Coordinates of C-alpha atoms and ligand atoms in Angstrom, one line a residue:
M6 CA -17.3 -8.0 -28.1
T7 CA -13.7 -9.2 -28.0
H8 CA -12.5 -9.9 -24.6
G9 CA -9.0 -10.8 -23.4
R10 CA -8.0 -13.5 -21.0
F11 CA -7.2 -12.9 -17.4
I12 CA -4.7 -15.3 -16.0
T13 CA -3.4 -15.2 -12.5
F14 CA -0.4 -16.8 -10.8
E15 CA -0.9 -18.0 -7.3
G16 CA 1.0 -20.0 -4.6
I17 CA 3.1 -19.4 -1.5
D18 CA 6.3 -17.4 -1.5
G19 CA 9.0 -19.2 -3.5
A20 CA 6.7 -21.5 -5.3
G21 CA 7.9 -20.3 -8.7
K22 CA 5.3 -17.9 -9.9
S23 CA 7.6 -15.1 -11.1
S24 CA 10.0 -17.5 -12.8
H25 CA 7.3 -18.5 -15.3
I26 CA 5.4 -15.3 -16.0
E27 CA 7.8 -13.7 -18.5
P28 CA 8.4 -16.9 -20.4
L29 CA 4.6 -17.3 -20.7
A30 CA 4.3 -13.7 -21.8
A31 CA 6.9 -14.3 -24.5
A32 CA 5.1 -17.5 -25.7
L33 CA 1.8 -15.7 -26.0
R34 CA 3.3 -12.7 -27.8
A35 CA 4.9 -15.2 -30.3
R36 CA 1.4 -16.2 -31.1
G37 CA 0.4 -12.6 -31.8
D38 CA -1.4 -11.8 -28.5
E39 CA -1.0 -8.4 -26.8
V40 CA 0.1 -9.3 -23.3
V41 CA 0.1 -7.2 -20.1
V42 CA 2.3 -8.5 -17.3
T43 CA 1.4 -7.1 -13.9
R44 CA 1.4 -8.0 -10.2
E45 CA -0.5 -7.5 -7.0
P46 CA -0.5 -5.6 -4.8
G47 CA 0.7 -3.1 -7.5
G48 CA 0.4 -2.4 -11.2
T49 CA -0.5 1.3 -11.0
A50 CA 1.3 4.2 -9.3
L51 CA -1.2 4.3 -6.4
A52 CA -1.2 0.5 -6.0
E53 CA 2.6 0.3 -6.1
A54 CA 2.8 3.0 -3.4
L55 CA 0.3 1.0 -1.3
R56 CA 2.4 -2.2 -1.9
A57 CA 5.5 -0.5 -0.4
L58 CA 3.5 0.4 2.7
F59 CA 1.9 -3.0 2.9
L60 CA 5.2 -4.9 2.7
E61 CA 7.1 -2.7 5.1
L62 CA 4.8 -1.5 7.9
E63 CA 3.2 -3.5 10.7
M64 CA -0.7 -3.4 10.6
D65 CA -3.6 -5.6 11.6
A66 CA -5.3 -8.0 9.2
L67 CA -8.3 -5.7 8.5
T68 CA -5.9 -2.9 7.5
E69 CA -4.0 -5.3 5.3
A70 CA -7.3 -6.4 3.6
L71 CA -8.5 -2.8 3.1
L72 CA -5.1 -1.8 1.6
V73 CA -4.9 -4.7 -0.8
F74 CA -8.5 -4.2 -2.0
A75 CA -7.9 -0.4 -2.4
A76 CA -4.8 -1.2 -4.5
R77 CA -6.9 -3.8 -6.4
R78 CA -9.6 -1.4 -7.2
D79 CA -7.2 1.0 -8.7
H80 CA -5.4 -1.7 -10.6
L81 CA -8.7 -3.1 -12.1
R82 CA -10.0 0.3 -13.0
L83 CA -6.9 1.7 -14.7
M84 CA -5.1 -1.4 -16.0
I85 CA -6.8 -4.7 -16.0
E86 CA -10.3 -3.9 -17.2
P87 CA -9.1 -1.6 -20.1
A88 CA -6.6 -4.3 -21.2
L89 CA -9.2 -7.0 -21.2
M90 CA -11.6 -4.7 -23.1
R91 CA -9.1 -4.2 -25.9
G92 CA -8.6 -8.0 -26.1
A93 CA -5.2 -8.3 -24.4
T94 CA -4.1 -11.2 -22.3
V95 CA -3.4 -10.1 -18.7
L96 CA -0.9 -12.1 -16.7
C97 CA -1.1 -11.1 -13.0
D98 CA 1.4 -12.3 -10.4
R99 CA -1.0 -12.9 -7.5
F100 CA -4.6 -11.6 -7.2
T101 CA -7.5 -12.0 -4.8
D102 CA -6.9 -15.7 -4.1
A103 CA -3.7 -14.5 -2.3
T104 CA -5.8 -12.2 -0.1
F105 CA -7.9 -15.1 0.9
A106 CA -4.8 -17.3 1.4
Y107 CA -2.7 -14.7 3.4
Q108 CA -5.2 -12.6 5.2
G109 CA -7.9 -15.3 5.4
G110 CA -5.8 -18.4 5.9
G111 CA -2.5 -17.0 7.2
R112 CA -3.9 -14.3 9.5
G113 CA -7.2 -16.0 10.3
F114 CA -9.2 -13.0 9.1
D115 CA -12.9 -13.3 8.5
W116 CA -13.5 -15.1 5.2
T117 CA -17.0 -13.6 4.7
V118 CA -15.7 -10.0 5.1
L119 CA -13.1 -10.7 2.4
E120 CA -15.9 -12.1 0.2
R121 CA -17.9 -8.9 0.7
L122 CA -14.9 -6.7 -0.2
E123 CA -14.2 -8.9 -3.2
Q124 CA -17.8 -8.4 -4.5
W125 CA -17.6 -4.7 -3.8
V126 CA -14.3 -4.1 -5.5
Q127 CA -14.5 -6.6 -8.4
Q128 CA -18.1 -6.4 -9.4
G129 CA -18.1 -10.0 -10.5
R130 CA -14.7 -9.9 -12.3
Q131 CA -12.7 -13.1 -11.7
P132 CA -9.7 -14.6 -13.5
D133 CA -10.5 -16.8 -16.4
L134 CA -7.7 -19.1 -15.3
T135 CA -5.6 -19.4 -12.2
L136 CA -2.3 -21.3 -12.2
W137 CA -1.8 -22.5 -8.6
F138 CA 1.8 -23.3 -8.0
D139 CA 1.6 -26.0 -5.4
L140 CA 4.7 -26.5 -3.3
A141 CA 5.3 -27.6 0.3
P142 CA 6.3 -24.7 2.6
E143 CA 9.6 -26.4 3.4
A144 CA 10.6 -26.7 -0.2
A145 CA 9.6 -23.1 -0.9
A146 CA 11.7 -21.9 2.1
A147 CA 14.7 -23.9 0.9
R148 CA 14.4 -22.2 -2.5
L149 CA 14.1 -18.7 -1.1
A150 CA 17.0 -19.1 1.4
G151 CA 19.7 -16.8 0.2
A152 CA 17.8 -15.8 -3.0
R153 CA 17.0 -12.3 -1.7
A154 CA 16.2 -10.4 1.5
A155 CA 12.8 -11.4 3.0
D156 CA 10.0 -8.8 3.3
R157 CA 7.6 -8.6 6.2
L158 CA 5.4 -11.5 5.1
E159 CA 8.2 -13.7 4.0
R160 CA 9.6 -13.6 7.5
E161 CA 6.6 -15.4 8.9
D162 CA 7.1 -18.9 10.1
R163 CA 6.4 -22.3 8.6
E164 CA 3.0 -22.7 10.3
F165 CA 1.9 -19.4 8.8
F166 CA 2.7 -20.7 5.3
A167 CA 0.9 -24.0 6.0
R168 CA -2.2 -21.9 6.9
V169 CA -1.7 -19.9 3.7
A170 CA -1.5 -23.1 1.7
A171 CA -4.7 -24.3 3.4
G172 CA -6.3 -20.9 2.5
Y173 CA -5.4 -21.5 -1.2
A174 CA -6.9 -25.0 -1.0
R175 CA -10.1 -23.6 0.4
R176 CA -10.4 -21.1 -2.4
R177 CA -9.7 -23.7 -5.0
A178 CA -12.5 -25.9 -3.6
Q179 CA -14.9 -23.0 -4.0
A180 CA -14.0 -22.5 -7.7
P181 CA -12.4 -25.7 -9.0
R182 CA -13.0 -25.0 -12.7
R183 CA -10.9 -21.8 -12.6
F184 CA -7.9 -23.4 -11.0
V185 CA -5.2 -25.5 -12.5
C186 CA -2.8 -27.1 -10.0
I187 CA 0.8 -26.9 -11.1
A188 CA 3.1 -29.5 -9.4
A189 CA 5.7 -26.9 -8.6
D190 CA 8.1 -29.3 -6.8
R191 CA 9.3 -30.6 -10.1
P192 CA 12.3 -29.3 -12.1
R193 CA 11.8 -26.0 -13.8
E194 CA 11.4 -27.5 -17.3
A195 CA 8.6 -29.8 -16.1
V196 CA 6.9 -26.9 -14.4
W197 CA 7.1 -24.9 -17.6
E198 CA 5.5 -27.8 -19.5
Q199 CA 2.6 -27.8 -17.1
V200 CA 2.1 -24.0 -17.4
Q201 CA 2.0 -24.2 -21.2
A202 CA -0.4 -27.2 -21.2
A203 CA -2.8 -25.3 -18.8
V204 CA -2.7 -22.1 -20.9
F205 CA -2.7 -23.4 -24.4
S206 CA -4.9 -26.4 -24.1
A207 CA -7.6 -24.1 -22.6
T208 CA -7.2 -21.8 -25.6
E209 CA -7.4 -24.6 -28.1
S210 CA -10.5 -26.2 -26.5
R211 CA -12.3 -22.9 -26.6
S212 CA -11.8 -22.4 -30.3
P213 CA -14.8 -23.4 -32.4
Ligands
ATP324 N1 11.1 -25.6 -10.6 C1 12.1 -25.1 -9.8 N2 13.0 -25.8 -9.3 C2 14.0 -25.2 -8.5 N3 14.0 -23.9 -8.2 C3 13.1 -23.1 -8.8 C4 12.1 -23.6 -9.6 N4 11.3 -22.6 -10.0 C5 11.8 -21.5 -9.4 N5 12.9 -21.8 -8.7 C6 13.7 -20.9 -7.9 O1 13.0 -20.7 -6.7 C7 13.1 -19.3 -6.2 C8 11.7 -18.8 -6.1 O2 11.1 -18.7 -7.4 P1 10.1 -17.5 -7.8 O3 10.8 -16.2 -7.5 O4 9.7 -17.7 -9.2 O5 8.9 -17.7 -6.8 P2 7.7 -16.9 -6.5 O6 6.5 -17.8 -6.4 O7 7.6 -15.8 -7.5 O8 8.0 -16.3 -5.1 P3 7.4 -14.9 -4.3 O9 6.0 -15.2 -4.0 O10 8.3 -14.8 -3.1 O11 7.6 -13.8 -5.3 C9 14.0 -18.6 -7.3 O12 15.3 -18.5 -6.8 C10 13.9 -19.5 -8.5 O13 15.0 -19.4 -9.3
MG325 MG1 7.5 -13.7 -7.2

């Protein structure tokens, strides 16, 4: 059965994820792939509505976790799984690693509860490749300053983002083969080279 590739973009706010997702989609389409670009929380009407609530309203960490996994369930069912089944490449701006990093690392929410929700909602589905944009919180904050109005999570302090980064590192240690670390502190062109190397070298090495 043909099966598409599921590639996720992860890293703290301002690390450079969104800047590289459309160029990567264009490069994959130039090779003839069908590409679906999407994001979390979001991607479907229900999940985008949940995203708006999630980003605007104050809530506790369990409610955050339940909302993002509810959105993820809808997103997987209606968009991601059908796309992978028809052989498309799915590029997703954040996925479950972000839940572990933000709710688990940032908020200090119970890691094992998140793992249970993950199993329940994803039924074993995991990204084939995760591009982890690694950037110090100070550098990310400098990039974002003035770029656009901050949402509820982006207004958190530096210590919060340091805990988020530690949450990402813990997730990576649990699934090292899935992650490619992108040195996101480098100039844009150098970051783009790393993104292409991660995505295309994996494709090539899989071919018979
Ligand atoms: N390699 C780079 N060097 C310098 N600036 C960069 C680089 N990559 C992206 N930027 C700039 O940094 C800012 C944040 O980038 P981007 O929006 O891609 O980050 P993000 O990871 O998607 O952030 P968020 O999680 O908040 O959506 C943007 O203003 C972007 O133009
Ligand atoms: Mg972004």
